[in-house]
Amino acid sequence: MDRTSAILACGVTIFLCGAIRNRTREALEEAGIQVIPWLTGSLGQVVDGYLHGSLAELAMPGASV
């Protein structure tokens, strides 16, 4: 819960990540944060993919975004 509180304190509303535990994902989503997991690429690639609506191109094999 400490991580969730810290993330909320920073004003985060969308959480883009690679692998994430189900318990952590559920805690973030229950706190109102949209979680988009299973992404791969550099920070710049992920931010660019988010801004241009192309995160599907960065999904890890077998995952859908």
N, CA, C and O atoms as a Tinker XYZ file with bonds, in Angstrom:
   260  protein
     1  N      0.823000   -1.198000    0.000000    73     2
     2  CA     0.000000    0.000000    0.000000    64     1     3
     3  C      0.860000    1.252000    0.000000    63     2     4     5
     4  O      0.427000    2.284000   -0.512000    81     3
     5  N      2.053000    1.197000    0.551000    73     3     6
     6  CA     2.928000    2.370000    0.573000    64     5     7
     7  C      3.259000    2.855000   -0.832000    63     6     8     9
     8  O      3.281000    4.060000   -1.084000    81     7
     9  N      3.516000    1.932000   -1.742000    73     7    10
    10  CA     3.829000    2.327000   -3.121000    64     9    11
    11  C      2.630000    2.995000   -3.770000    63    10    12    13
    12  O      2.769000    4.001000   -4.465000    81    11
    13  N      1.460000    2.436000   -3.542000    73    11    14
    14  CA     0.251000    3.022000   -4.122000    64    13    15
    15  C      0.051000    4.432000   -3.597000    63    14    16    17
    16  O     -0.276000    5.336000   -4.366000    81    15
    17  N      0.240000    4.632000   -2.307000    73    15    18
    18  CA     0.102000    5.964000   -1.715000    64    17    19
    19  C      1.106000    6.937000   -2.309000    63    18    20    21
    20  O      0.767000    8.087000   -2.589000    81    19
    21  N      2.330000    6.487000   -2.501000    73    19    22
    22  CA     3.369000    7.343000   -3.078000    64    21    23
    23  C      3.028000    7.717000   -4.517000    63    22    24    25
    24  O      3.223000    8.859000   -4.933000    81    23
    25  N      2.517000    6.747000   -5.273000    73    23    26
    26  CA     2.141000    7.008000   -6.664000    64    25    27
    27  C      0.986000    7.997000   -6.715000    63    26    28    29
    28  O      0.994000    8.918000   -7.531000    81    27
    29  N      0.003000    7.815000   -5.858000    73    27    30
    30  CA    -1.129000    8.742000   -5.804000    64    29    31
    31  C     -0.679000   10.140000   -5.397000    63    30    32    33
    32  O     -1.175000   11.130000   -5.934000    81    31
    33  N      0.250000   10.230000   -4.459000    73    31    34
    34  CA     0.745000   11.526000   -3.989000    64    33    35
    35  C      1.424000   12.303000   -5.107000    63    34    36    37
    36  O      1.469000   13.533000   -5.073000    81    35
    37  N      1.948000   11.595000   -6.091000    73    35    38
    38  CA     2.604000   12.251000   -7.237000    64    37    39
    39  C      1.596000   12.696000   -8.289000    63    38    40    41
    40  O      1.963000   13.345000   -9.268000    81    39
    41  N      0.326000   12.349000   -8.089000    73    39    42
    42  CA    -0.703000   12.757000   -9.040000    64    41    43
    43  C     -0.841000   11.853000  -10.249000    63    42    44    45
    44  O     -1.426000   12.249000  -11.258000    81    43
    45  N     -0.311000   10.647000  -10.158000    73    43    46
    46  CA    -0.369000    9.706000  -11.277000    64    45    47
    47  C     -1.807000    9.245000  -11.506000    63    46    48    49
    48  O     -2.515000    8.902000  -10.559000    81    47
    49  N     -2.228000    9.241000  -12.758000    73    47    50
    50  CA    -3.557000    8.729000  -13.109000    64    49    51
    51  C     -3.465000    7.562000  -14.091000    63    50    52    53
    52  O     -4.404000    6.775000  -14.207000    81    51
    53  N     -2.344000    7.447000  -14.793000    73    51    54
    54  CA    -2.110000    6.346000  -15.733000    64    53    55
    55  C     -0.734000    5.776000  -15.436000    63    54    56    57
    56  O      0.238000    6.521000  -15.302000    81    55
    57  N     -0.651000    4.463000  -15.335000    73    55    58
    58  CA     0.589000    3.775000  -14.987000    64    57    59
    59  C      0.963000    2.850000  -16.135000    63    58    60    61
    60  O      0.299000    1.837000  -16.352000    81    59
    61  N      2.008000    3.183000  -16.869000    73    59    62
    62  CA     2.491000    2.379000  -17.992000    64    61    63
    63  C      3.658000    1.543000  -17.487000    63    62    64    65
    64  O      4.587000    2.083000  -16.886000    81    63
    65  N      3.627000    0.229000  -17.720000    73    63    66
    66  CA     4.692000   -0.597000  -17.164000    64    65    67
    67  C      4.897000   -1.864000  -17.977000    63    66    68    69
    68  O      4.156000   -2.153000  -18.916000    81    67
    69  N      5.909000   -2.599000  -17.595000    73    67    70
    70  CA     6.167000   -3.924000  -18.151000    64    69    71
    71  C      5.402000   -4.922000  -17.307000    63    70    72    73
    72  O      4.174000   -4.864000  -17.232000    81    71
    73  N      6.109000   -5.828000  -16.678000    73    71    74
    74  CA     5.466000   -6.822000  -15.824000    64    73    75
    75  C      5.008000   -6.169000  -14.523000    63    74    76    77
    76  O      5.649000   -5.249000  -14.014000    81    75
    77  N      3.886000   -6.660000  -13.993000    73    75    78
    78  CA     3.350000   -6.139000  -12.738000    64    77    79
    79  C      2.593000   -7.277000  -12.047000    63    78    80    81
    80  O      1.907000   -8.064000  -12.698000    81    79
    81  N      2.725000   -7.350000  -10.748000    73    79    82
    82  CA     2.011000   -8.369000   -9.981000    64    81    83
    83  C      0.522000   -8.042000   -9.970000    63    82    84    85
    84  O      0.137000   -6.873000   -9.954000    81    83
    85  N     -0.304000   -9.070000   -9.978000    73    83    86
    86  CA    -1.753000   -8.868000   -9.948000    64    85    87
    87  C     -2.181000   -8.065000   -8.730000    63    86    88    89
    88  O     -3.029000   -7.179000   -8.840000    81    87
    89  N     -1.607000   -8.360000   -7.574000    73    87    90
    90  CA    -1.974000   -7.655000   -6.342000    64    89    91
    91  C     -1.654000   -6.151000   -6.466000    63    90    92    93
    92  O     -2.449000   -5.307000   -6.051000    81    91
    93  N     -0.511000   -5.835000   -7.027000    73    91    94
    94  CA    -0.127000   -4.427000   -7.201000    64    93    95
    95  C     -1.043000   -3.750000   -8.203000    63    94    96    97
    96  O     -1.497000   -2.628000   -7.980000    81    95
    97  N     -1.315000   -4.430000   -9.302000    73    95    98
    98  CA    -2.208000   -3.869000  -10.327000    64    97    99
    99  C     -3.589000   -3.600000   -9.743000    63    98   100   101
   100  O     -4.170000   -2.539000   -9.975000    81    99
   101  N     -4.112000   -4.553000   -8.991000    73    99   102
   102  CA    -5.434000   -4.394000   -8.386000    64   101   103
   103  C     -5.459000   -3.219000   -7.410000    63   102   104   105
   104  O     -6.434000   -2.469000   -7.374000    81   103
   105  N     -4.401000   -3.051000   -6.620000    73   103   106
   106  CA    -4.340000   -1.944000   -5.666000    64   105   107
   107  C     -4.336000   -0.607000   -6.393000    63   106   108   109
   108  O     -5.018000    0.331000   -5.980000    81   107
   109  N     -3.571000   -0.520000   -7.472000    73   107   110
   110  CA    -3.521000    0.723000   -8.250000    64   109   111
   111  C     -4.871000    1.019000   -8.884000    63   110   112   113
   112  O     -5.347000    2.154000   -8.839000    81   111
   113  N     -5.488000    0.002000   -9.473000    73   111   114
   114  CA    -6.783000    0.210000  -10.128000    64   113   115
   115  C     -7.871000    0.556000   -9.113000    63   114   116   117
   116  O     -8.741000    1.379000   -9.396000    81   115
   117  N     -7.828000   -0.058000   -7.947000    73   115   118
   118  CA    -8.801000    0.276000   -6.899000    64   117   119
   119  C     -8.634000    1.721000   -6.424000    63   118   120   121
   120  O     -9.583000    2.339000   -5.942000    81   119
   121  N     -7.421000    2.250000   -6.564000    73   119   122
   122  CA    -7.153000    3.629000   -6.180000    64   121   123
   123  C     -7.497000    4.604000   -7.306000    63   122   124   125
   124  O     -7.313000    5.812000   -7.159000    81   123
   125  N     -8.002000    4.078000   -8.439000    73   123   126
   126  CA    -8.421000    4.941000   -9.537000    64   125   127
   127  C     -7.358000    5.196000  -10.591000    63   126   128   129
   128  O     -7.518000    6.081000  -11.432000    81   127
   129  N     -6.281000    4.434000  -10.555000    73   127   130
   130  CA    -5.204000    4.599000  -11.530000    64   129   131
   131  C     -5.405000    3.596000  -12.663000    63   130   132   133
   132  O     -5.584000    2.403000  -12.417000    81   131
   133  N     -5.375000    4.074000  -13.885000    73   131   134
   134  CA    -5.465000    3.194000  -15.049000    64   133   135
   135  C     -4.099000    2.543000  -15.245000    63   134   136   137
   136  O     -3.091000    3.242000  -15.342000    81   135
   137  N     -4.054000    1.216000  -15.303000    73   135   138
   138  CA    -2.803000    0.483000  -15.479000    64   137   139
   139  C     -2.759000   -0.102000  -16.881000    63   138   140   141
   140  O     -3.689000   -0.789000  -17.303000    81   139
   141  N     -1.682000    0.172000  -17.598000    73   139   142
   142  CA    -1.461000   -0.409000  -18.916000    64   141   143
   143  C     -0.158000   -1.201000  -18.820000    63   142   144   145
   144  O      0.931000   -0.643000  -18.949000    81   143
   145  N     -0.288000   -2.532000  -18.590000    73   143   146
   146  CA     0.895000   -3.362000  -18.377000    64   145   147
   147  C      1.384000   -4.048000  -19.643000    63   146   148   149
   148  O      0.811000   -3.917000  -20.725000    81   147
   149  N      2.469000   -4.783000  -19.453000    73   147   150
   150  CA     3.060000   -5.649000  -20.472000    64   149   151
   151  C      3.614000   -4.894000  -21.671000    63   150   152   153
   152  O      3.490000   -5.336000  -22.813000    81   151
   153  N      4.224000   -3.751000  -21.393000    73   151   154
   154  CA     4.853000   -2.962000  -22.446000    64   153   155
   155  C      6.347000   -3.211000  -22.447000    63   154   156   157
   156  O      6.939000   -3.508000  -21.410000    81   155
   157  N      6.949000   -3.089000  -23.608000    73   155   158
   158  CA     8.381000   -3.239000  -23.737000    64   157   159
   159  C      8.909000   -2.073000  -24.560000    63   158   160   161
   160  O      8.193000   -1.525000  -25.398000    81   159
   161  N     10.147000   -1.696000  -24.325000    73   159   162
   162  CA    10.761000   -0.586000  -25.045000    64   161   163
   163  C     11.395000    0.391000  -24.077000    63   162   164   165
   164  O     11.283000    0.249000  -22.860000    81   163
   165  N     12.049000    1.366000  -24.629000    73   163   166
   166  CA    12.689000    2.390000  -23.805000    64   165   167
   167  C     11.624000    3.358000  -23.280000    63   166   168   169
   168  O     10.486000    3.366000  -23.750000    81   167
   169  N     12.011000    4.154000  -22.319000    73   167   170
   170  CA    11.096000    5.159000  -21.773000    64   169   171
   171  C     10.571000    6.057000  -22.896000    63   170   172   173
   172  O      9.374000    6.333000  -22.973000    81   171
   173  N     11.462000    6.501000  -23.748000    73   171   174
   174  CA    11.066000    7.364000  -24.863000    64   173   175
   175  C     10.084000    6.690000  -25.800000    63   174   176   177
   176  O      9.129000    7.320000  -26.252000    81   175
   177  N     10.307000    5.411000  -26.099000    73   175   178
   178  CA     9.406000    4.676000  -26.980000    64   177   179
   179  C      8.019000    4.532000  -26.361000    63   178   180   181
   180  O      7.008000    4.683000  -27.048000    81   179
   181  N      7.972000    4.240000  -25.057000    73   179   182
   182  CA     6.688000    4.055000  -24.388000    64   181   183
   183  C      5.923000    5.372000  -24.308000    63   182   184   185
   184  O      4.721000    5.405000  -24.573000    81   183
   185  N      6.593000    6.437000  -23.952000    73   183   186
   186  CA     5.927000    7.745000  -23.882000    64   185   187
   187  C      5.432000    8.147000  -25.268000    63   186   188   189
   188  O      4.306000    8.624000  -25.414000    81   187
   189  N      6.256000    7.959000  -26.266000    73   187   190
   190  CA     5.858000    8.292000  -27.635000    64   189   191
   191  C      4.675000    7.428000  -28.078000    63   190   192   193
   192  O      3.739000    7.923000  -28.705000    81   191
   193  N      4.724000    6.147000  -27.753000    73   191   194
   194  CA     3.614000    5.251000  -28.094000    64   193   195
   195  C      2.325000    5.671000  -27.419000    63   194   196   197
   196  O      1.254000    5.605000  -28.023000    81   195
   197  N      2.418000    6.102000  -26.173000    73   195   198
   198  CA     1.223000    6.566000  -25.451000    64   197   199
   199  C      0.680000    7.837000  -26.091000    63   198   200   201
   200  O     -0.521000    7.945000  -26.336000    81   199
   201  N      1.549000    8.789000  -26.360000    73   199   202
   202  CA     1.123000   10.072000  -26.918000    64   201   203
   203  C      0.528000    9.930000  -28.315000    63   202   204   205
   204  O     -0.331000   10.718000  -28.712000    81   203
   205  N      0.985000    8.927000  -29.060000    73   203   206
   206  CA     0.513000    8.749000  -30.437000    64   205   207
   207  C     -0.467000    7.591000  -30.594000    63   206   208   209
   208  O     -0.806000    7.212000  -31.715000    81   207
   209  N     -0.923000    7.026000  -29.474000    73   207   210
   210  CA    -1.922000    5.967000  -29.535000    64   209   211
   211  C     -1.436000    4.674000  -30.157000    63   210   212   213
   212  O     -2.218000    3.937000  -30.758000    81   211
   213  N     -0.138000    4.392000  -30.016000    73   211   214
   214  CA     0.408000    3.184000  -30.648000    64   213   215
   215  C      1.066000    2.244000  -29.634000    63   214   216   217
   216  O      2.085000    1.623000  -29.936000    81   215
   217  N      0.493000    2.138000  -28.442000    73   215   218
   218  CA     1.058000    1.246000  -27.430000    64   217   219
   219  C      0.972000   -0.220000  -27.840000    63   218   220   221
   220  O      1.790000   -1.027000  -27.398000    81   219
   221  N      0.008000   -0.577000  -28.669000    73   219   222
   222  CA    -0.139000   -1.968000  -29.105000    64   221   223
   223  C      1.146000   -2.475000  -29.757000    63   222   224   225
   224  O      1.466000   -3.660000  -29.666000    81   223
   225  N      1.866000   -1.594000  -30.402000    73   223   226
   226  CA     3.128000   -1.968000  -31.055000    64   225   227
   227  C      4.205000   -2.317000  -30.036000    63   226   228   229
   228  O      5.192000   -2.967000  -30.380000    81   227
   229  N      4.030000   -1.898000  -28.794000    73   227   230
   230  CA     5.027000   -2.129000  -27.746000    64   229   231
   231  C      4.624000   -3.228000  -26.772000    63   230   232   233
   232  O      5.319000   -3.469000  -25.784000    81   231
   233  N      3.504000   -3.896000  -27.045000    73   231   234
   234  CA     3.045000   -4.970000  -26.168000    64   233   235
   235  C      4.008000   -6.148000  -26.223000    63   234   236   237
   236  O      4.499000   -6.517000  -27.290000    81   235
   237  N      4.268000   -6.729000  -25.062000    73   235   238
   238  CA     5.116000   -7.910000  -25.001000    64   237   239
   239  C      4.443000   -9.047000  -25.765000    63   238   240   241
   240  O      3.218000   -9.075000  -25.881000    81   239
   241  N      5.238000   -9.988000  -26.289000    73   239   242
   242  CA     4.654000  -11.108000  -27.025000    64   241   243
   243  C      3.572000  -11.818000  -26.207000    63   242   244   245
   244  O      3.773000  -12.128000  -25.033000    81   243
   245  N      2.444000  -12.065000  -26.830000    73   243   246
   246  CA     1.343000  -12.748000  -26.176000    64   245   247
   247  C      0.418000  -11.846000  -25.375000    63   246   248   249
   248  O     -0.609000  -12.302000  -24.872000    81   247
   249  N      0.769000  -10.576000  -25.252000    73   247   250
   250  CA    -0.056000   -9.622000  -24.490000    64   249   251
   251  C     -0.786000   -8.700000  -25.449000    63   250   252   253
   252  O     -0.315000   -8.433000  -26.555000    81   251
   253  N     -1.932000   -8.222000  -25.016000    73   251   254
   254  CA    -2.653000   -7.249000  -25.827000    64   253   255
   255  C     -2.850000   -5.975000  -25.001000    63   254   256   257
   256  O     -3.068000   -6.030000  -23.791000    81   255
   257  N     -2.771000   -4.856000  -25.665000    73   255   258
   258  CA    -2.912000   -3.553000  -25.000000    64   257   259
   259  C     -4.117000   -2.857000  -25.563000    63   258   260
   260  O     -4.433000   -1.741000  -25.153000    81   259
